[in-house]
PDB file of C-alpha atoms and ligand atoms in Angstrom:
ATOM      1  CA  MET W  14      13.597   7.548 -27.740  1.00 74.00           C
ATOM      2  CA  ALA W  15      11.262   5.148 -29.474  1.00 76.00           C
ATOM      3  CA  GLY W  16      10.190   2.165 -27.422  1.00 88.00           C
ATOM      4  CA  LYS W  17      10.985   3.638 -23.987  1.00 95.00           C
ATOM      5  CA  LYS W  18       8.203   3.639 -21.422  1.00 96.00           C
ATOM      6  CA  VAL W  19       7.627   6.584 -19.127  1.00 98.00           C
ATOM      7  CA  LEU W  20       5.284   6.682 -16.151  1.00 98.00           C
ATOM      8  CA  ILE W  21       4.324  10.097 -14.761  1.00 99.00           C
ATOM      9  CA  ILE W  22       2.962  10.093 -11.235  1.00 99.00           C
ATOM     10  CA  TYR W  23       1.137  13.401 -11.137  1.00 99.00           C
ATOM     11  CA  ALA W  24      -0.364  15.057  -8.062  1.00 99.00           C
ATOM     12  CA  HIS W  25      -2.182  18.333  -8.670  1.00 99.00           C
ATOM     13  CA  GLN W  26      -5.875  19.117  -8.397  1.00 98.00           C
ATOM     14  CA  GLU W  27      -5.932  21.764 -11.143  1.00 98.00           C
ATOM     15  CA  PRO W  28      -5.177  20.961 -14.804  1.00 98.00           C
ATOM     16  CA  ARG W  29      -4.364  24.664 -15.507  1.00 98.00           C
ATOM     17  CA  SER W  30      -1.735  24.778 -12.749  1.00 98.00           C
ATOM     18  CA  MET W  31       1.983  25.084 -13.380  1.00 98.00           C
ATOM     19  CA  ASN W  32       2.268  21.424 -12.378  1.00 98.00           C
ATOM     20  CA  GLY W  33      -0.376  20.604 -14.980  1.00 98.00           C
ATOM     21  CA  SER W  34       1.636  22.466 -17.628  1.00 98.00           C
ATOM     22  CA  LEU W  35       4.883  20.753 -16.621  1.00 99.00           C
ATOM     23  CA  LYS W  36       3.130  17.379 -16.839  1.00 99.00           C
ATOM     24  CA  ASN W  37       1.597  18.221 -20.235  1.00 98.00           C
ATOM     25  CA  THR W  38       4.992  19.338 -21.536  1.00 98.00           C
ATOM     26  CA  ALA W  39       6.513  16.000 -20.518  1.00 98.00           C
ATOM     27  CA  VAL W  40       3.686  14.039 -22.151  1.00 98.00           C
ATOM     28  CA  GLU W  41       4.007  16.023 -25.391  1.00 98.00           C
ATOM     29  CA  VAL W  42       7.800  15.966 -25.709  1.00 98.00           C
ATOM     30  CA  LEU W  43       8.255  12.331 -24.708  1.00 98.00           C
ATOM     31  CA  SER W  44       5.375  11.146 -26.908  1.00 97.00           C
ATOM     32  CA  GLU W  45       6.864  13.020 -29.873  1.00 96.00           C
ATOM     33  CA  GLN W  46      10.075  11.069 -29.280  1.00 95.00           C
ATOM     34  CA  GLY W  47       8.123   7.842 -29.693  1.00 96.00           C
ATOM     35  CA  CYS W  48       8.073   6.983 -25.974  1.00 97.00           C
ATOM     36  CA  SER W  49       4.993   5.354 -24.552  1.00 97.00           C
ATOM     37  CA  VAL W  50       3.811   7.693 -21.783  1.00 98.00           C
ATOM     38  CA  THR W  51       1.365   6.724 -19.035  1.00 98.00           C
ATOM     39  CA  VAL W  52       0.060   9.244 -16.503  1.00 98.00           C
ATOM     40  CA  SER W  53      -1.273   8.285 -13.102  1.00 98.00           C
ATOM     41  CA  ASP W  54      -3.281  11.431 -12.303  1.00 99.00           C
ATOM     42  CA  LEU W  55      -3.700  10.712  -8.615  1.00 98.00           C
ATOM     43  CA  TYR W  56      -6.385  13.295  -7.710  1.00 99.00           C
ATOM     44  CA  ALA W  57      -8.414  12.526 -10.852  1.00 98.00           C
ATOM     45  CA  MET W  58      -8.163   8.815  -9.990  1.00 98.00           C
ATOM     46  CA  GLN W  59      -9.132   9.617  -6.393  1.00 98.00           C
ATOM     47  CA  PHE W  60      -6.206   7.424  -5.476  1.00 98.00           C
ATOM     48  CA  LYS W  61      -6.550   6.075  -1.952  1.00 98.00           C
ATOM     49  CA  ALA W  62      -3.684   7.487   0.105  1.00 98.00           C
ATOM     50  CA  THR W  63      -4.088   5.449   3.289  1.00 98.00           C
ATOM     51  CA  ALA W  64      -2.345   2.144   3.967  1.00 98.00           C
ATOM     52  CA  THR W  65      -5.129  -0.003   5.437  1.00 98.00           C
ATOM     53  CA  ARG W  66      -6.388  -3.551   5.904  1.00 98.00           C
ATOM     54  CA  SER W  67      -8.575  -3.242   2.788  1.00 98.00           C
ATOM     55  CA  ASP W  68      -5.421  -3.258   0.623  1.00 98.00           C
ATOM     56  CA  ILE W  69      -5.240  -7.025   1.180  1.00 98.00           C
ATOM     57  CA  THR W  70      -7.988  -9.031  -0.480  1.00 96.00           C
ATOM     58  CA  GLY W  71      -7.337 -12.462   1.029  1.00 87.00           C
ATOM     59  CA  ASN W  72      -6.957 -13.796   4.552  1.00 93.00           C
ATOM     60  CA  LEU W  73      -4.449 -12.136   6.846  1.00 97.00           C
ATOM     61  CA  CYS W  74      -1.344 -13.943   8.134  1.00 95.00           C
ATOM     62  CA  ASN W  75      -2.030 -12.628  11.619  1.00 97.00           C
ATOM     63  CA  PRO W  76      -5.573 -11.262  12.068  1.00 96.00           C
ATOM     64  CA  LYS W  77      -4.914 -10.663  15.789  1.00 97.00           C
ATOM     65  CA  HIS W  78      -2.151  -8.127  15.249  1.00 98.00           C
ATOM     66  CA  PHE W  79      -2.258  -6.257  11.943  1.00 98.00           C
ATOM     67  CA  ASN W  80       1.172  -5.420  10.500  1.00 98.00           C
ATOM     68  CA  TYR W  81       0.813  -3.564   7.163  1.00 98.00           C
ATOM     69  CA  GLY W  82       4.359  -4.290   5.954  1.00 98.00           C
ATOM     70  CA  VAL W  83       4.176  -8.028   6.646  1.00 97.00           C
ATOM     71  CA  GLU W  84       0.637  -8.451   5.326  1.00 98.00           C
ATOM     72  CA  THR W  85       1.260  -6.555   2.063  1.00 98.00           C
ATOM     73  CA  ARG W  86       4.529  -8.427   1.495  1.00 98.00           C
ATOM     74  CA  GLU W  87       2.657 -11.736   1.799  1.00 97.00           C
ATOM     75  CA  ALA W  88      -0.300 -10.476  -0.238  1.00 98.00           C
ATOM     76  CA  PHE W  89       2.083  -9.419  -3.029  1.00 97.00           C
ATOM     77  CA  ARG W  90       3.613 -12.899  -2.994  1.00 96.00           C
ATOM     78  CA  SER W  91       0.243 -14.639  -3.138  1.00 96.00           C
ATOM     79  CA  GLY W  92      -1.415 -12.202  -5.569  1.00 96.00           C
ATOM     80  CA  ASN W  93      -3.820 -10.900  -2.942  1.00 97.00           C
ATOM     81  CA  LEU W  94      -3.207  -7.157  -3.204  1.00 98.00           C
ATOM     82  CA  CYS W  95      -6.153  -4.984  -4.172  1.00 97.00           C
ATOM     83  CA  LYS W  96      -6.602  -3.966  -7.806  1.00 97.00           C
ATOM     84  CA  ASP W  97      -5.433  -0.330  -7.702  1.00 98.00           C
ATOM     85  CA  ILE W  98      -2.093  -1.277  -6.116  1.00 98.00           C
ATOM     86  CA  ALA W  99      -1.516  -4.157  -8.551  1.00 98.00           C
ATOM     87  CA  GLU W 100      -2.263  -1.855 -11.509  1.00 98.00           C
ATOM     88  CA  GLU W 101       0.234   0.778 -10.345  1.00 98.00           C
ATOM     89  CA  GLN W 102       2.877  -1.890  -9.704  1.00 98.00           C
ATOM     90  CA  LYS W 103       2.474  -3.159 -13.257  1.00 97.00           C
ATOM     91  CA  LYS W 104       3.025   0.385 -14.596  1.00 98.00           C
ATOM     92  CA  VAL W 105       6.164   0.774 -12.449  1.00 97.00           C
ATOM     93  CA  GLN W 106       7.477  -2.617 -13.517  1.00 96.00           C
ATOM     94  CA  GLU W 107       7.185  -1.711 -17.207  1.00 95.00           C
ATOM     95  CA  ALA W 108       8.612   1.827 -16.974  1.00 96.00           C
ATOM     96  CA  ASN W 109      12.148   2.834 -17.957  1.00 96.00           C
ATOM     97  CA  LEU W 110      11.609   6.210 -16.301  1.00 98.00           C
ATOM     98  CA  VAL W 111       9.211   7.346 -13.569  1.00 98.00           C
ATOM     99  CA  ILE W 112       8.650  11.104 -13.269  1.00 98.00           C
ATOM    100  CA  PHE W 113       7.050  12.404 -10.069  1.00 98.00           C
ATOM    101  CA  GLN W 114       5.340  15.755 -10.771  1.00 99.00           C
ATOM    102  CA  PHE W 115       4.047  17.622  -7.711  1.00 99.00           C
ATOM    103  CA  PRO W 116       3.927  20.880  -5.745  1.00 99.00           C
ATOM    104  CA  LEU W 117       6.095  20.888  -2.633  1.00 98.00           C
ATOM    105  CA  TYR W 118       3.884  20.424   0.457  1.00 98.00           C
ATOM    106  CA  TRP W 119       5.591  20.887   3.811  1.00 98.00           C
ATOM    107  CA  PHE W 120       9.066  20.212   2.424  1.00 98.00           C
ATOM    108  CA  SER W 121       7.766  16.987   0.907  1.00 98.00           C
ATOM    109  CA  MET W 122       5.247  15.591  -1.550  1.00 98.00           C
ATOM    110  CA  PRO W 123       1.445  15.884  -1.221  1.00 98.00           C
ATOM    111  CA  ALA W 124      -0.130  13.194   0.977  1.00 98.00           C
ATOM    112  CA  ILE W 125      -1.801  11.535  -2.001  1.00 98.00           C
ATOM    113  CA  MET W 126       1.611  10.924  -3.604  1.00 98.00           C
ATOM    114  CA  LYS W 127       3.170   9.790  -0.352  1.00 98.00           C
ATOM    115  CA  GLY W 128       0.226   7.375  -0.057  1.00 98.00           C
ATOM    116  CA  TRP W 129       1.030   6.074  -3.537  1.00 98.00           C
ATOM    117  CA  LEU W 130       4.586   5.317  -2.360  1.00 98.00           C
ATOM    118  CA  ASP W 131       3.359   3.711   0.885  1.00 98.00           C
ATOM    119  CA  ARG W 132       0.926   1.435  -0.906  1.00 98.00           C
ATOM    120  CA  VAL W 133       2.670   0.677  -4.222  1.00 98.00           C
ATOM    121  CA  LEU W 134       6.378   0.396  -3.375  1.00 98.00           C
ATOM    122  CA  ILE W 135       5.911  -2.377  -0.853  1.00 97.00           C
ATOM    123  CA  GLN W 136       8.340  -4.954   0.469  1.00 98.00           C
ATOM    124  CA  GLY W 137       8.819  -7.871  -1.893  1.00 97.00           C
ATOM    125  CA  PHE W 138       7.948  -5.693  -4.884  1.00 98.00           C
ATOM    126  CA  ALA W 139      10.279  -2.676  -4.573  1.00 98.00           C
ATOM    127  CA  HIS W 140      12.718  -3.723  -1.834  1.00 98.00           C
ATOM    128  CA  ASN W 141      13.410  -6.641   0.451  1.00 97.00           C
ATOM    129  CA  TYR W 142      16.303  -6.020   2.835  1.00 96.00           C
ATOM    130  CA  PRO W 143      19.210  -6.458   2.053  1.00 97.00           C
ATOM    131  CA  GLN W 144      17.903  -5.858  -1.464  1.00 96.00           C
ATOM    132  CA  CYS W 145      17.803  -2.098  -1.154  1.00 97.00           C
ATOM    133  CA  TYR W 146      19.605   1.025  -2.432  1.00 96.00           C
ATOM    134  CA  ASP W 147      21.858  -0.133  -5.315  1.00 95.00           C
ATOM    135  CA  ALA W 148      20.432  -3.650  -4.887  1.00 96.00           C
ATOM    136  CA  GLY W 149      16.800  -2.467  -4.649  1.00 97.00           C
ATOM    137  CA  LEU W 150      14.304  -4.609  -6.511  1.00 97.00           C
ATOM    138  CA  LEU W 151      13.456  -1.821  -8.973  1.00 97.00           C
ATOM    139  CA  LYS W 152      17.047  -1.322 -10.059  1.00 95.00           C
ATOM    140  CA  GLU W 153      16.397  -2.460 -13.599  1.00 90.00           C
ATOM    141  CA  LEU W 154      13.733  -3.132 -16.151  1.00 83.00           C
ATOM    142  CA  LEU W 155      13.458  -6.922 -15.988  1.00 77.00           C
ATOM    143  CA  SER W 156      12.934  -7.413 -19.732  1.00 76.00           C
ATOM    144  CA  THR W 157      16.073  -5.465 -20.791  1.00 82.00           C
ATOM    145  CA  LEU W 158      18.149  -5.151 -17.587  1.00 83.00           C
ATOM    146  CA  GLN W 159      18.418  -1.392 -18.274  1.00 88.00           C
ATOM    147  CA  ASP W 160      18.566   0.925 -15.253  1.00 92.00           C
ATOM    148  CA  LYS W 161      15.204   2.098 -14.019  1.00 96.00           C
ATOM    149  CA  LEU W 162      15.272   5.873 -13.626  1.00 97.00           C
ATOM    150  CA  ALA W 163      13.360   8.236 -11.346  1.00 98.00           C
ATOM    151  CA  LEU W 164      13.109  12.004 -11.622  1.00 98.00           C
ATOM    152  CA  LEU W 165      11.450  14.409  -9.193  1.00 98.00           C
ATOM    153  CA  SER W 166       9.888  17.436 -10.896  1.00 98.00           C
ATOM    154  CA  PHE W 167       8.331  19.810  -8.390  1.00 98.00           C
ATOM    155  CA  THR W 168       7.287  23.380  -7.839  1.00 98.00           C
ATOM    156  CA  THR W 169       7.752  25.430  -4.677  1.00 98.00           C
ATOM    157  CA  GLY W 170       6.205  28.436  -3.002  1.00 98.00           C
ATOM    158  CA  GLY W 171       9.610  29.676  -1.839  1.00 98.00           C
ATOM    159  CA  THR W 172      12.133  31.304  -4.124  1.00 98.00           C
ATOM    160  CA  GLU W 173      15.477  29.803  -5.116  1.00 97.00           C
ATOM    161  CA  GLU W 174      17.221  32.207  -2.704  1.00 98.00           C
ATOM    162  CA  MET W 175      15.079  30.920   0.182  1.00 98.00           C
ATOM    163  CA  PHE W 176      16.207  27.369  -0.648  1.00 98.00           C
ATOM    164  CA  SER W 177      19.916  28.288  -0.734  1.00 97.00           C
ATOM    165  CA  LYS W 178      22.464  27.571   1.996  1.00 95.00           C
ATOM    166  CA  GLU W 179      21.987  31.037   3.465  1.00 97.00           C
ATOM    167  CA  GLY W 180      18.236  31.223   2.839  1.00 98.00           C
ATOM    168  CA  ASP W 181      15.439  30.868   5.441  1.00 97.00           C
ATOM    169  CA  SER W 182      14.390  27.432   4.164  1.00 97.00           C
ATOM    170  CA  GLY W 183      17.954  26.113   3.980  1.00 96.00           C
ATOM    171  CA  ASP W 184      19.703  24.225   1.216  1.00 95.00           C
ATOM    172  CA  VAL W 185      17.219  22.340  -0.970  1.00 96.00           C
ATOM    173  CA  LYS W 186      19.528  19.301  -0.847  1.00 95.00           C
ATOM    174  CA  TYR W 187      18.266  18.514   2.657  1.00 94.00           C
ATOM    175  CA  LEU W 188      14.698  18.006   1.509  1.00 95.00           C
ATOM    176  CA  LEU W 189      15.871  16.083  -1.561  1.00 96.00           C
ATOM    177  CA  TRP W 190      17.741  13.582   0.612  1.00 96.00           C
ATOM    178  CA  PRO W 191      14.722  11.711   2.062  1.00 96.00           C
ATOM    179  CA  LEU W 192      12.819  11.839  -1.224  1.00 97.00           C
ATOM    180  CA  GLN W 193      15.598  10.810  -3.591  1.00 97.00           C
ATOM    181  CA  HIS W 194      17.763   8.669  -1.334  1.00 97.00           C
ATOM    182  CA  GLY W 195      15.370   7.404   1.351  1.00 96.00           C
ATOM    183  CA  MET W 196      12.538   6.559  -1.028  1.00 97.00           C
ATOM    184  CA  MET W 197      13.610   6.266  -4.697  1.00 98.00           C
ATOM    185  CA  HIS W 198      17.181   5.054  -4.320  1.00 97.00           C
ATOM    186  CA  TYR W 199      16.121   2.691  -1.509  1.00 98.00           C
ATOM    187  CA  CYS W 200      13.972   0.869  -4.083  1.00 98.00           C
ATOM    188  CA  GLY W 201      16.863   0.686  -6.558  1.00 97.00           C
ATOM    189  CA  PHE W 202      16.001   3.549  -8.902  1.00 98.00           C
ATOM    190  CA  LYS W 203      18.866   5.511 -10.418  1.00 97.00           C
ATOM    191  CA  ILE W 204      18.119   9.182  -9.871  1.00 98.00           C
ATOM    192  CA  LEU W 205      18.209  11.912 -12.491  1.00 98.00           C
ATOM    193  CA  THR W 206      18.812  15.557 -11.565  1.00 98.00           C
ATOM    194  CA  PRO W 207      15.621  16.977 -10.033  1.00 98.00           C
ATOM    195  CA  GLU W 208      13.676  19.582 -11.995  1.00 98.00           C
ATOM    196  CA  ILE W 209      12.806  22.292  -9.486  1.00 98.00           C
ATOM    197  CA  THR W 210      10.514  25.116 -10.538  1.00 98.00           C
ATOM    198  CA  PHE W 211      10.911  27.730  -7.844  1.00 98.00           C
ATOM    199  CA  ALA W 212       8.005  30.016  -6.949  1.00 98.00           C
ATOM    200  CA  PRO W 213       5.969  29.861 -10.196  1.00 98.00           C
ATOM    201  CA  GLU W 214       3.230  31.969  -8.569  1.00 98.00           C
ATOM    202  CA  TYR W 215       5.606  34.897  -8.038  1.00 98.00           C
ATOM    203  CA  VAL W 216       7.338  35.164 -11.407  1.00 97.00           C
ATOM    204  CA  THR W 217       6.129  36.684 -14.657  1.00 97.00           C
ATOM    205  CA  GLU W 218       4.130  34.851 -17.292  1.00 98.00           C
ATOM    206  CA  ASN W 219       7.167  35.081 -19.582  1.00 98.00           C
ATOM    207  CA  ARG W 220       9.427  33.507 -16.973  1.00 98.00           C
ATOM    208  CA  ARG W 221       6.980  30.617 -16.569  1.00 98.00           C
ATOM    209  CA  LYS W 222       6.989  30.084 -20.321  1.00 98.00           C
ATOM    210  CA  GLU W 223      10.803  30.074 -20.286  1.00 98.00           C
ATOM    211  CA  VAL W 224      10.734  27.431 -17.548  1.00 98.00           C
ATOM    212  CA  LEU W 225       8.433  25.223 -19.624  1.00 98.00           C
ATOM    213  CA  THR W 226      10.634  25.663 -22.707  1.00 98.00           C
ATOM    214  CA  SER W 227      13.725  24.749 -20.724  1.00 98.00           C
ATOM    215  CA  TRP W 228      11.967  21.626 -19.321  1.00 98.00           C
ATOM    216  CA  ALA W 229      10.964  20.635 -22.864  1.00 98.00           C
ATOM    217  CA  GLN W 230      14.563  21.101 -24.052  1.00 98.00           C
ATOM    218  CA  ARG W 231      15.890  19.017 -21.182  1.00 98.00           C
ATOM    219  CA  LEU W 232      13.441  16.221 -21.965  1.00 98.00           C
ATOM    220  CA  GLN W 233      14.645  16.103 -25.581  1.00 97.00           C
ATOM    221  CA  ASN W 234      17.970  14.832 -24.264  1.00 96.00           C
ATOM    222  CA  ILE W 235      16.779  12.987 -21.151  1.00 97.00           C
ATOM    223  CA  TRP W 236      17.932   9.530 -22.256  1.00 97.00           C
ATOM    224  CA  ASN W 237      21.535  10.716 -22.479  1.00 96.00           C
ATOM    225  CA  GLU W 238      21.607  12.031 -18.901  1.00 97.00           C
ATOM    226  CA  LYS W 239      23.769  10.281 -16.328  1.00 97.00           C
ATOM    227  CA  PRO W 240      22.272   9.488 -12.903  1.00 97.00           C
ATOM    228  CA  ILE W 241      23.368  11.613  -9.947  1.00 97.00           C
ATOM    229  CA  ILE W 242      24.769  10.523  -6.589  1.00 93.00           C
ATOM    230  CA  CYS W 243      22.059  11.155  -4.011  1.00 89.00           C
ATOM    231  CA  THR W 244      23.574   9.733  -0.819  1.00 80.00           C
ATOM    232  CA  PRO W 245      23.253  11.777   2.400  1.00 72.00           C
ATOM    233  CA  PRO W 246      24.624  15.348   2.256  1.00 68.00           C
TER     234      PRO W 246
HETATM  235  C1  FAD T 328      -0.385  22.258   2.053  1.00 96.92           C
HETATM  236  C2  FAD T 328       0.692  23.081   1.384  1.00 96.92           C
HETATM  237  C3  FAD T 328       1.982  23.005   1.839  1.00 96.92           C
HETATM  238  C4  FAD T 328       2.999  23.740   1.215  1.00 96.92           C
HETATM  239  N1  FAD T 328       4.269  23.631   1.672  1.00 96.92           N
HETATM  240  C5  FAD T 328       5.268  24.321   1.061  1.00 96.92           C
HETATM  241  C6  FAD T 328       6.605  24.217   1.506  1.00 96.92           C
HETATM  242  O1  FAD T 328       6.943  23.474   2.431  1.00 96.92           O
HETATM  243  N2  FAD T 328       7.571  24.944   0.881  1.00 96.92           N
HETATM  244  C7  FAD T 328       7.258  25.767  -0.173  1.00 96.92           C
HETATM  245  O2  FAD T 328       8.164  26.397  -0.732  1.00 96.92           O
HETATM  246  N3  FAD T 328       5.985  25.870  -0.632  1.00 96.92           N
HETATM  247  C8  FAD T 328       4.993  25.177  -0.041  1.00 96.92           C
HETATM  248  N4  FAD T 328       3.707  25.282  -0.503  1.00 96.92           N
HETATM  249  C9  FAD T 328       3.430  26.120  -1.717  1.00 96.92           C
HETATM  250  C10 FAD T 328       3.318  25.240  -2.977  1.00 96.92           C
HETATM  251  O3  FAD T 328       4.473  24.445  -3.140  1.00 96.92           O
HETATM  252  C11 FAD T 328       3.132  26.137  -4.221  1.00 96.92           C
HETATM  253  O4  FAD T 328       1.948  26.849  -4.050  1.00 96.92           O
HETATM  254  C12 FAD T 328       3.078  25.313  -5.500  1.00 96.92           C
HETATM  255  O5  FAD T 328       4.280  24.614  -5.681  1.00 96.92           O
HETATM  256  C13 FAD T 328       2.851  26.190  -6.724  1.00 96.92           C
HETATM  257  O6  FAD T 328       2.694  25.383  -7.864  1.00 96.92           O
HETATM  258  P1  FAD T 328       1.258  25.261  -8.607  1.00 96.92           P
HETATM  259  O7  FAD T 328       1.380  24.362  -9.772  1.00 96.92           O
HETATM  260  O8  FAD T 328       0.195  24.918  -7.595  1.00 96.92           O
HETATM  261  O9  FAD T 328       1.094  26.766  -9.056  1.00 96.92           O
HETATM  262  P2  FAD T 328      -0.164  27.494  -9.747  1.00 96.92           P
HETATM  263  O10 FAD T 328      -0.645  28.560  -8.814  1.00 96.92           O
HETATM  264  O11 FAD T 328      -1.154  26.530 -10.249  1.00 96.92           O
HETATM  265  O12 FAD T 328       0.550  28.130 -11.001  1.00 96.92           O
HETATM  266  C14 FAD T 328       1.331  29.287 -10.889  1.00 96.92           C
HETATM  267  C15 FAD T 328       1.001  30.179 -12.062  1.00 96.92           C
HETATM  268  O13 FAD T 328       1.430  29.538 -13.264  1.00 96.92           O
HETATM  269  C16 FAD T 328       0.452  29.799 -14.252  1.00 96.92           C
HETATM  270  N5  FAD T 328       0.598  28.854 -15.366  1.00 96.92           N
HETATM  271  C17 FAD T 328       0.145  27.578 -15.457  1.00 96.92           C
HETATM  272  N6  FAD T 328       0.439  27.065 -16.653  1.00 96.92           N
HETATM  273  C18 FAD T 328       1.118  28.012 -17.334  1.00 96.92           C
HETATM  274  C19 FAD T 328       1.672  28.075 -18.633  1.00 96.92           C
HETATM  275  N7  FAD T 328       1.577  27.049 -19.483  1.00 96.92           N
HETATM  276  N8  FAD T 328       2.300  29.199 -19.018  1.00 96.92           N
HETATM  277  C20 FAD T 328       2.398  30.259 -18.179  1.00 96.92           C
HETATM  278  N9  FAD T 328       1.865  30.279 -16.947  1.00 96.92           N
HETATM  279  C21 FAD T 328       1.230  29.154 -16.520  1.00 96.92           C
HETATM  280  C22 FAD T 328      -0.850  29.696 -13.506  1.00 96.92           C
HETATM  281  O14 FAD T 328      -1.912  30.314 -14.231  1.00 96.92           O
HETATM  282  C23 FAD T 328      -0.504  30.458 -12.235  1.00 96.92           C
HETATM  283  O15 FAD T 328      -0.678  31.856 -12.435  1.00 96.92           O
HETATM  284  C24 FAD T 328       2.684  24.589   0.117  1.00 96.92           C
HETATM  285  C25 FAD T 328       1.350  24.673  -0.333  1.00 96.92           C
HETATM  286  C26 FAD T 328       0.365  23.937   0.295  1.00 96.92           C
HETATM  287  C27 FAD T 328      -1.055  24.047  -0.194  1.00 96.92           C
END
């Protein structure tokens, strides 16, 4: 859809990985639609994953007892956040849709992506209790008041059967809950159905190509999708 802005937060070390191909597919299909697509390639950027004192460039409110949440909230307000955080916040602010593309690490996202959330989606910018969940500060694109959308696209080592109710890993909805509800929805995003690529290492080349084709087809129609309910299971 021409004019829409998409931000892809991408966490994989290897461009030839399945995650790399899923990311490339999204860039190609969405760009062809006339969307403006920005990729934050976290490993290539060597994105700092740790939430530390150096994220604040000015004086601290309380130098005797460092509180990251309080200090970053105040630094956001006064324009004293370090450059890499401010740049990512600008990309988030402008995006209609944020796609998170990553391999599942320990039932969650890789540390570098979790660090992006810790450092970018800070209080005052993304949430400010009681402005959370449906009232989260990222609930809409300020210029158009359209819903801001988030979509998790991830790969797993385990098969779909392993992530079923009866499988060893348990129902995948339990790991989606903290990611979709606790993180994205908390900040106000509306959530689109996750794109889960199960066990790409253990399927045939043809199957992987089918998965990429199906992802491309889904993306053709992405702007007509309705958000899902992602409250606790
Ligand atoms: C620290 C850590 C923790 C983990 N924790 C979990 C966990 O909790 N649960 C779990 O299930 N898994 C876990 N895993 C496994 C991990 O999720 C998988 O290894 C990962 O998701 C696989 O995706 P990939 O992109 O890295 O695959 P890759 O190995 O990069 O790709 C798979 C195959 O796809 C091929 N490919 C790439 N592009 C294309 C294309 N265009 N067409 C056809 N083929 C292509 C590649 O050549 C490769 O053969 C963990 C792994 C690590 C390292």
